[in-house]
JSON list of C-alpha atoms in Angstrom, two decimals:
[
{"chain": "K", "resi": 1, "resn": "UNK", "atom": "CA", "xyz": [-73.66, -2.53, -28.78]},
{"chain": "K", "resi": 2, "resn": "UNK", "atom": "CA", "xyz": [-70.22, -4.08, -28.29]},
{"chain": "K", "resi": 3, "resn": "UNK", "atom": "CA", "xyz": [-71.57, -7.49, -29.25]},
{"chain": "K", "resi": 4, "resn": "UNK", "atom": "CA", "xyz": [-72.79, -6.17, -32.64]},
{"chain": "K", "resi": 5, "resn": "UNK", "atom": "CA", "xyz": [-69.30, -4.82, -33.45]},
{"chain": "K", "resi": 6, "resn": "UNK", "atom": "CA", "xyz": [-67.67, -8.17, -32.64]},
{"chain": "K", "resi": 7, "resn": "UNK", "atom": "CA", "xyz": [-70.20, -10.05, -34.77]},
{"chain": "K", "resi": 8, "resn": "UNK", "atom": "CA", "xyz": [-69.65, -7.63, -37.66]},
{"chain": "K", "resi": 9, "resn": "UNK", "atom": "CA", "xyz": [-65.86, -8.02, -37.48]},
{"chain": "K", "resi": 10, "resn": "UNK", "atom": "CA", "xyz": [-66.13, -11.82, -37.30]},
{"chain": "K", "resi": 11, "resn": "UNK", "atom": "CA", "xyz": [-68.51, -11.83, -40.29]},
{"chain": "K", "resi": 12, "resn": "UNK", "atom": "CA", "xyz": [-66.07, -9.72, -42.29]},
{"chain": "K", "resi": 13, "resn": "UNK", "atom": "CA", "xyz": [-63.22, -12.14, -41.43]},
{"chain": "K", "resi": 14, "resn": "UNK", "atom": "CA", "xyz": [-65.31, -15.11, -42.56]},
{"chain": "K", "resi": 15, "resn": "UNK", "atom": "CA", "xyz": [-66.15, -13.38, -45.86]},
{"chain": "K", "resi": 16, "resn": "UNK", "atom": "CA", "xyz": [-62.45, -12.53, -46.49]},
{"chain": "K", "resi": 17, "resn": "UNK", "atom": "CA", "xyz": [-61.41, -16.13, -45.80]},
{"chain": "K", "resi": 18, "resn": "UNK", "atom": "CA", "xyz": [-64.10, -17.41, -48.18]},
{"chain": "K", "resi": 19, "resn": "UNK", "atom": "CA", "xyz": [-62.96, -15.01, -50.92]},
{"chain": "K", "resi": 20, "resn": "UNK", "atom": "CA", "xyz": [-59.34, -16.09, -50.49]},
{"chain": "K", "resi": 21, "resn": "UNK", "atom": "CA", "xyz": [-60.33, -19.79, -50.79]},
{"chain": "K", "resi": 22, "resn": "UNK", "atom": "CA", "xyz": [-62.26, -19.09, -54.01]},
{"chain": "K", "resi": 23, "resn": "UNK", "atom": "CA", "xyz": [-59.30, -17.14, -55.45]},
{"chain": "K", "resi": 24, "resn": "UNK", "atom": "CA", "xyz": [-56.89, -19.96, -54.51]},
{"chain": "K", "resi": 25, "resn": "UNK", "atom": "CA", "xyz": [-59.15, -22.62, -56.06]},
{"chain": "K", "resi": 26, "resn": "UNK", "atom": "CA", "xyz": [-59.50, -20.60, -59.28]},
{"chain": "K", "resi": 27, "resn": "UNK", "atom": "CA", "xyz": [-55.74, -20.11, -59.54]},
{"chain": "K", "resi": 28, "resn": "UNK", "atom": "CA", "xyz": [-54.99, -23.77, -58.78]},
{"chain": "K", "resi": 29, "resn": "UNK", "atom": "CA", "xyz": [-57.52, -25.07, -61.31]},
{"chain": "K", "resi": 30, "resn": "UNK", "atom": "CA", "xyz": [-55.60, -23.70, -64.29]},
{"chain": "K", "resi": 31, "resn": "UNK", "atom": "CA", "xyz": [-58.72, -21.96, -65.57]},
{"chain": "K", "resi": 32, "resn": "UNK", "atom": "CA", "xyz": [-57.38, -18.47, -65.10]},
{"chain": "K", "resi": 33, "resn": "UNK", "atom": "CA", "xyz": [-57.54, -16.12, -68.04]},
{"chain": "K", "resi": 34, "resn": "UNK", "atom": "CA", "xyz": [-53.81, -15.56, -68.50]},
{"chain": "K", "resi": 35, "resn": "UNK", "atom": "CA", "xyz": [-52.20, -14.42, -71.70]},
{"chain": "K", "resi": 36, "resn": "UNK", "atom": "CA", "xyz": [-51.01, -16.90, -74.26]},
{"chain": "K", "resi": 37, "resn": "UNK", "atom": "CA", "xyz": [-51.75, -18.32, -77.68]},
{"chain": "K", "resi": 38, "resn": "UNK", "atom": "CA", "xyz": [-53.65, -21.41, -78.75]},
{"chain": "K", "resi": 39, "resn": "UNK", "atom": "CA", "xyz": [-52.33, -24.40, -80.70]},
{"chain": "K", "resi": 40, "resn": "UNK", "atom": "CA", "xyz": [-53.89, -27.80, -81.28]},
{"chain": "K", "resi": 41, "resn": "UNK", "atom": "CA", "xyz": [-52.67, -31.38, -81.58]},
{"chain": "K", "resi": 42, "resn": "UNK", "atom": "CA", "xyz": [-54.32, -34.67, -82.56]},
{"chain": "K", "resi": 43, "resn": "UNK", "atom": "CA", "xyz": [-53.72, -37.76, -80.42]},
{"chain": "K", "resi": 44, "resn": "UNK", "atom": "CA", "xyz": [-54.84, -41.37, -80.78]},
{"chain": "K", "resi": 45, "resn": "UNK", "atom": "CA", "xyz": [-55.39, -41.67, -77.00]},
{"chain": "K", "resi": 46, "resn": "UNK", "atom": "CA", "xyz": [-55.82, -38.87, -74.44]},
{"chain": "K", "resi": 47, "resn": "UNK", "atom": "CA", "xyz": [-56.52, -40.96, -71.34]},
{"chain": "K", "resi": 48, "resn": "UNK", "atom": "CA", "xyz": [-55.63, -38.96, -68.23]},
{"chain": "K", "resi": 49, "resn": "UNK", "atom": "CA", "xyz": [-55.81, -35.55, -69.93]},
{"chain": "K", "resi": 50, "resn": "UNK", "atom": "CA", "xyz": [-58.50, -33.01, -69.03]},
{"chain": "K", "resi": 51, "resn": "UNK", "atom": "CA", "xyz": [-59.04, -29.29, -69.13]},
{"chain": "K", "resi": 52, "resn": "UNK", "atom": "CA", "xyz": [-56.43, -27.61, -66.92]},
{"chain": "K", "resi": 53, "resn": "UNK", "atom": "CA", "xyz": [-53.79, -30.34, -67.40]},
{"chain": "K", "resi": 54, "resn": "UNK", "atom": "CA", "xyz": [-50.23, -29.00, -67.52]},
{"chain": "K", "resi": 55, "resn": "UNK", "atom": "CA", "xyz": [-48.29, -28.55, -70.75]},
{"chain": "K", "resi": 56, "resn": "UNK", "atom": "CA", "xyz": [-44.55, -28.75, -70.07]},
{"chain": "K", "resi": 57, "resn": "UNK", "atom": "CA", "xyz": [-41.21, -28.37, -71.81]},
{"chain": "K", "resi": 58, "resn": "UNK", "atom": "CA", "xyz": [-38.31, -30.04, -69.99]},
{"chain": "K", "resi": 59, "resn": "UNK", "atom": "CA", "xyz": [-40.53, -30.37, -66.91]},
{"chain": "K", "resi": 60, "resn": "UNK", "atom": "CA", "xyz": [-41.34, -26.63, -66.78]},
{"chain": "K", "resi": 61, "resn": "UNK", "atom": "CA", "xyz": [-45.00, -25.64, -67.11]},
{"chain": "K", "resi": 62, "resn": "UNK", "atom": "CA", "xyz": [-45.47, -23.52, -70.24]},
{"chain": "K", "resi": 63, "resn": "UNK", "atom": "CA", "xyz": [-49.22, -23.82, -70.71]},
{"chain": "K", "resi": 64, "resn": "UNK", "atom": "CA", "xyz": [-52.41, -25.75, -70.07]},
{"chain": "K", "resi": 65, "resn": "UNK", "atom": "CA", "xyz": [-54.92, -27.92, -71.88]},
{"chain": "K", "resi": 66, "resn": "UNK", "atom": "CA", "xyz": [-57.96, -25.75, -72.60]},
{"chain": "K", "resi": 67, "resn": "UNK", "atom": "CA", "xyz": [-60.18, -28.25, -74.39]},
{"chain": "K", "resi": 68, "resn": "UNK", "atom": "CA", "xyz": [-60.55, -31.54, -76.20]},
{"chain": "K", "resi": 69, "resn": "UNK", "atom": "CA", "xyz": [-62.99, -32.98, -78.70]},
{"chain": "K", "resi": 70, "resn": "UNK", "atom": "CA", "xyz": [-63.31, -35.88, -81.12]},
{"chain": "K", "resi": 71, "resn": "UNK", "atom": "CA", "xyz": [-62.44, -35.17, -84.76]},
{"chain": "K", "resi": 72, "resn": "UNK", "atom": "CA", "xyz": [-65.38, -36.79, -86.57]},
{"chain": "K", "resi": 73, "resn": "UNK", "atom": "CA", "xyz": [-63.39, -37.46, -89.76]},
{"chain": "K", "resi": 74, "resn": "UNK", "atom": "CA", "xyz": [-60.21, -39.02, -88.33]},
{"chain": "K", "resi": 75, "resn": "UNK", "atom": "CA", "xyz": [-61.65, -40.27, -85.00]},
{"chain": "K", "resi": 76, "resn": "UNK", "atom": "CA", "xyz": [-58.62, -38.79, -83.26]},
{"chain": "K", "resi": 77, "resn": "UNK", "atom": "CA", "xyz": [-58.82, -36.65, -80.13]},
{"chain": "K", "resi": 78, "resn": "UNK", "atom": "CA", "xyz": [-58.22, -32.98, -80.97]},
{"chain": "K", "resi": 79, "resn": "UNK", "atom": "CA", "xyz": [-56.63, -31.27, -77.97]},
{"chain": "K", "resi": 80, "resn": "UNK", "atom": "CA", "xyz": [-56.40, -27.48, -77.70]},
{"chain": "K", "resi": 81, "resn": "UNK", "atom": "CA", "xyz": [-53.44, -26.09, -75.78]},
{"chain": "K", "resi": 82, "resn": "UNK", "atom": "CA", "xyz": [-52.83, -22.61, -74.44]},
{"chain": "K", "resi": 83, "resn": "UNK", "atom": "CA", "xyz": [-49.11, -21.81, -74.61]},
{"chain": "K", "resi": 84, "resn": "UNK", "atom": "CA", "xyz": [-47.66, -18.93, -72.57]},
{"chain": "K", "resi": 85, "resn": "UNK", "atom": "CA", "xyz": [-46.53, -15.83, -74.43]},
{"chain": "K", "resi": 86, "resn": "UNK", "atom": "CA", "xyz": [-42.78, -15.84, -74.96]},
{"chain": "K", "resi": 87, "resn": "UNK", "atom": "CA", "xyz": [-42.67, -19.60, -75.61]},
{"chain": "K", "resi": 88, "resn": "UNK", "atom": "CA", "xyz": [-42.12, -20.11, -79.32]},
{"chain": "K", "resi": 89, "resn": "UNK", "atom": "CA", "xyz": [-42.52, -23.56, -80.85]},
{"chain": "K", "resi": 90, "resn": "UNK", "atom": "CA", "xyz": [-40.76, -24.55, -84.09]},
{"chain": "K", "resi": 91, "resn": "UNK", "atom": "CA", "xyz": [-42.98, -26.19, -86.72]},
{"chain": "K", "resi": 92, "resn": "UNK", "atom": "CA", "xyz": [-41.33, -29.58, -86.22]},
{"chain": "K", "resi": 93, "resn": "UNK", "atom": "CA", "xyz": [-42.07, -29.68, -82.47]},
{"chain": "K", "resi": 94, "resn": "UNK", "atom": "CA", "xyz": [-43.68, -32.79, -81.04]},
{"chain": "K", "resi": 95, "resn": "UNK", "atom": "CA", "xyz": [-46.18, -33.43, -78.26]},
{"chain": "K", "resi": 96, "resn": "UNK", "atom": "CA", "xyz": [-46.70, -36.57, -76.24]},
{"chain": "K", "resi": 97, "resn": "UNK", "atom": "CA", "xyz": [-48.79, -37.54, -73.26]},
{"chain": "K", "resi": 98, "resn": "UNK", "atom": "CA", "xyz": [-46.62, -38.86, -70.43]},
{"chain": "K", "resi": 99, "resn": "UNK", "atom": "CA", "xyz": [-47.42, -40.00, -66.88]},
{"chain": "K", "resi": 100, "resn": "UNK", "atom": "CA", "xyz": [-46.27, -37.93, -63.91]},
{"chain": "K", "resi": 101, "resn": "UNK", "atom": "CA", "xyz": [-45.54, -41.11, -61.98]},
{"chain": "K", "resi": 102, "resn": "UNK", "atom": "CA", "xyz": [-46.94, -44.55, -61.30]},
{"chain": "K", "resi": 103, "resn": "UNK", "atom": "CA", "xyz": [-49.93, -43.22, -59.36]},
{"chain": "K", "resi": 104, "resn": "UNK", "atom": "CA", "xyz": [-50.10, -39.67, -60.71]},
{"chain": "K", "resi": 105, "resn": "UNK", "atom": "CA", "xyz": [-51.94, -38.20, -63.63]},
{"chain": "K", "resi": 106, "resn": "UNK", "atom": "CA", "xyz": [-50.66, -37.39, -67.10]},
{"chain": "K", "resi": 107, "resn": "UNK", "atom": "CA", "xyz": [-49.40, -34.19, -68.69]},
{"chain": "K", "resi": 108, "resn": "UNK", "atom": "CA", "xyz": [-48.56, -33.02, -72.21]},
{"chain": "K", "resi": 109, "resn": "UNK", "atom": "CA", "xyz": [-44.81, -32.91, -72.83]},
{"chain": "K", "resi": 110, "resn": "UNK", "atom": "CA", "xyz": [-43.64, -30.71, -75.69]},
{"chain": "K", "resi": 111, "resn": "UNK", "atom": "CA", "xyz": [-40.30, -31.26, -77.39]},
{"chain": "K", "resi": 112, "resn": "UNK", "atom": "CA", "xyz": [-39.25, -28.25, -79.49]},
{"chain": "K", "resi": 113, "resn": "UNK", "atom": "CA", "xyz": [-37.83, -29.02, -82.91]},
{"chain": "K", "resi": 114, "resn": "UNK", "atom": "CA", "xyz": [-35.01, -27.35, -84.84]},
{"chain": "K", "resi": 115, "resn": "UNK", "atom": "CA", "xyz": [-36.87, -25.58, -87.67]},
{"chain": "K", "resi": 116, "resn": "UNK", "atom": "CA", "xyz": [-36.58, -21.81, -88.07]},
{"chain": "K", "resi": 117, "resn": "UNK", "atom": "CA", "xyz": [-40.28, -21.42, -88.83]},
{"chain": "K", "resi": 118, "resn": "UNK", "atom": "CA", "xyz": [-42.58, -21.17, -85.81]},
{"chain": "K", "resi": 119, "resn": "UNK", "atom": "CA", "xyz": [-46.06, -22.49, -85.14]},
{"chain": "K", "resi": 120, "resn": "UNK", "atom": "CA", "xyz": [-48.40, -19.52, -85.40]},
{"chain": "K", "resi": 121, "resn": "UNK", "atom": "CA", "xyz": [-51.32, -18.92, -83.01]},
{"chain": "K", "resi": 122, "resn": "UNK", "atom": "CA", "xyz": [-54.12, -21.26, -84.03]},
{"chain": "K", "resi": 123, "resn": "UNK", "atom": "CA", "xyz": [-51.60, -23.64, -85.63]},
{"chain": "K", "resi": 124, "resn": "UNK", "atom": "CA", "xyz": [-51.19, -27.35, -85.13]},
{"chain": "K", "resi": 125, "resn": "UNK", "atom": "CA", "xyz": [-48.49, -29.61, -83.69]},
{"chain": "K", "resi": 126, "resn": "UNK", "atom": "CA", "xyz": [-48.05, -32.35, -86.28]},
{"chain": "K", "resi": 127, "resn": "UNK", "atom": "CA", "xyz": [-46.00, -34.96, -84.43]},
{"chain": "K", "resi": 128, "resn": "UNK", "atom": "CA", "xyz": [-47.82, -36.53, -81.49]},
{"chain": "K", "resi": 129, "resn": "UNK", "atom": "CA", "xyz": [-47.82, -39.63, -79.32]},
{"chain": "K", "resi": 130, "resn": "UNK", "atom": "CA", "xyz": [-50.85, -40.52, -77.22]},
{"chain": "K", "resi": 131, "resn": "UNK", "atom": "CA", "xyz": [-50.91, -41.84, -73.68]},
{"chain": "K", "resi": 132, "resn": "UNK", "atom": "CA", "xyz": [-49.72, -45.35, -72.96]},
{"chain": "K", "resi": 133, "resn": "UNK", "atom": "CA", "xyz": [-51.84, -47.67, -70.84]},
{"chain": "K", "resi": 134, "resn": "UNK", "atom": "CA", "xyz": [-49.37, -49.06, -68.29]},
{"chain": "K", "resi": 135, "resn": "UNK", "atom": "CA", "xyz": [-51.64, -52.00, -67.42]},
{"chain": "K", "resi": 136, "resn": "UNK", "atom": "CA", "xyz": [-51.78, -53.14, -71.05]},
{"chain": "K", "resi": 137, "resn": "UNK", "atom": "CA", "xyz": [-48.01, -52.75, -71.31]},
{"chain": "K", "resi": 138, "resn": "UNK", "atom": "CA", "xyz": [-47.46, -54.88, -68.18]},
{"chain": "K", "resi": 139, "resn": "UNK", "atom": "CA", "xyz": [-49.86, -57.56, -69.44]},
{"chain": "K", "resi": 140, "resn": "UNK", "atom": "CA", "xyz": [-47.98, -57.75, -72.75]},
{"chain": "K", "resi": 141, "resn": "UNK", "atom": "CA", "xyz": [-44.75, -58.23, -70.84]},
{"chain": "K", "resi": 142, "resn": "UNK", "atom": "CA", "xyz": [-46.05, -60.96, -68.52]},
{"chain": "K", "resi": 143, "resn": "UNK", "atom": "CA", "xyz": [-48.14, -62.77, -71.13]},
{"chain": "K", "resi": 144, "resn": "UNK", "atom": "CA", "xyz": [-45.62, -62.76, -73.97]},
{"chain": "K", "resi": 145, "resn": "UNK", "atom": "CA", "xyz": [-45.76, -65.24, -76.89]},
{"chain": "K", "resi": 146, "resn": "UNK", "atom": "CA", "xyz": [-42.66, -67.08, -75.58]},
{"chain": "K", "resi": 147, "resn": "UNK", "atom": "CA", "xyz": [-44.39, -67.91, -72.29]},
{"chain": "K", "resi": 148, "resn": "UNK", "atom": "CA", "xyz": [-47.42, -69.31, -74.15]},
{"chain": "K", "resi": 149, "resn": "UNK", "atom": "CA", "xyz": [-45.40, -71.79, -76.25]},
{"chain": "K", "resi": 150, "resn": "UNK", "atom": "CA", "xyz": [-44.53, -73.90, -73.23]},
{"chain": "K", "resi": 151, "resn": "UNK", "atom": "CA", "xyz": [-40.78, -73.81, -73.80]},
{"chain": "K", "resi": 152, "resn": "UNK", "atom": "CA", "xyz": [-38.55, -73.04, -70.77]}
]
């Protein structure tokens, strides 16, 4: 009888640990159903951005990327952002995709503008800059036109 009680307690502990891991993974993934409002932005390049990517202002997380799709008329990437309640964005705000570091991923950096009017829920950020491919940038630096001409 004592063995059945120990097995039951150990089973309950295993189930609680499994539930806590699932809750932690859900919270860490950025897919939680928190409050906020949605805005969108069009980028020419969204390399390194996926659902759950951070949206930051001055390095502070203020939202997440909740989706992306190709605009079939402009062939730009349309990115949907969820911005936390209490964070108000002026209509002349800008968004750009910046790297976290040399080996890290990218995030969306917002720079609030100075207008009095605010972007409403469902609105669009007009001024954007897509991600920069660091390898292409390095190749342009090392293989510049001056090095191809043969002059010292």
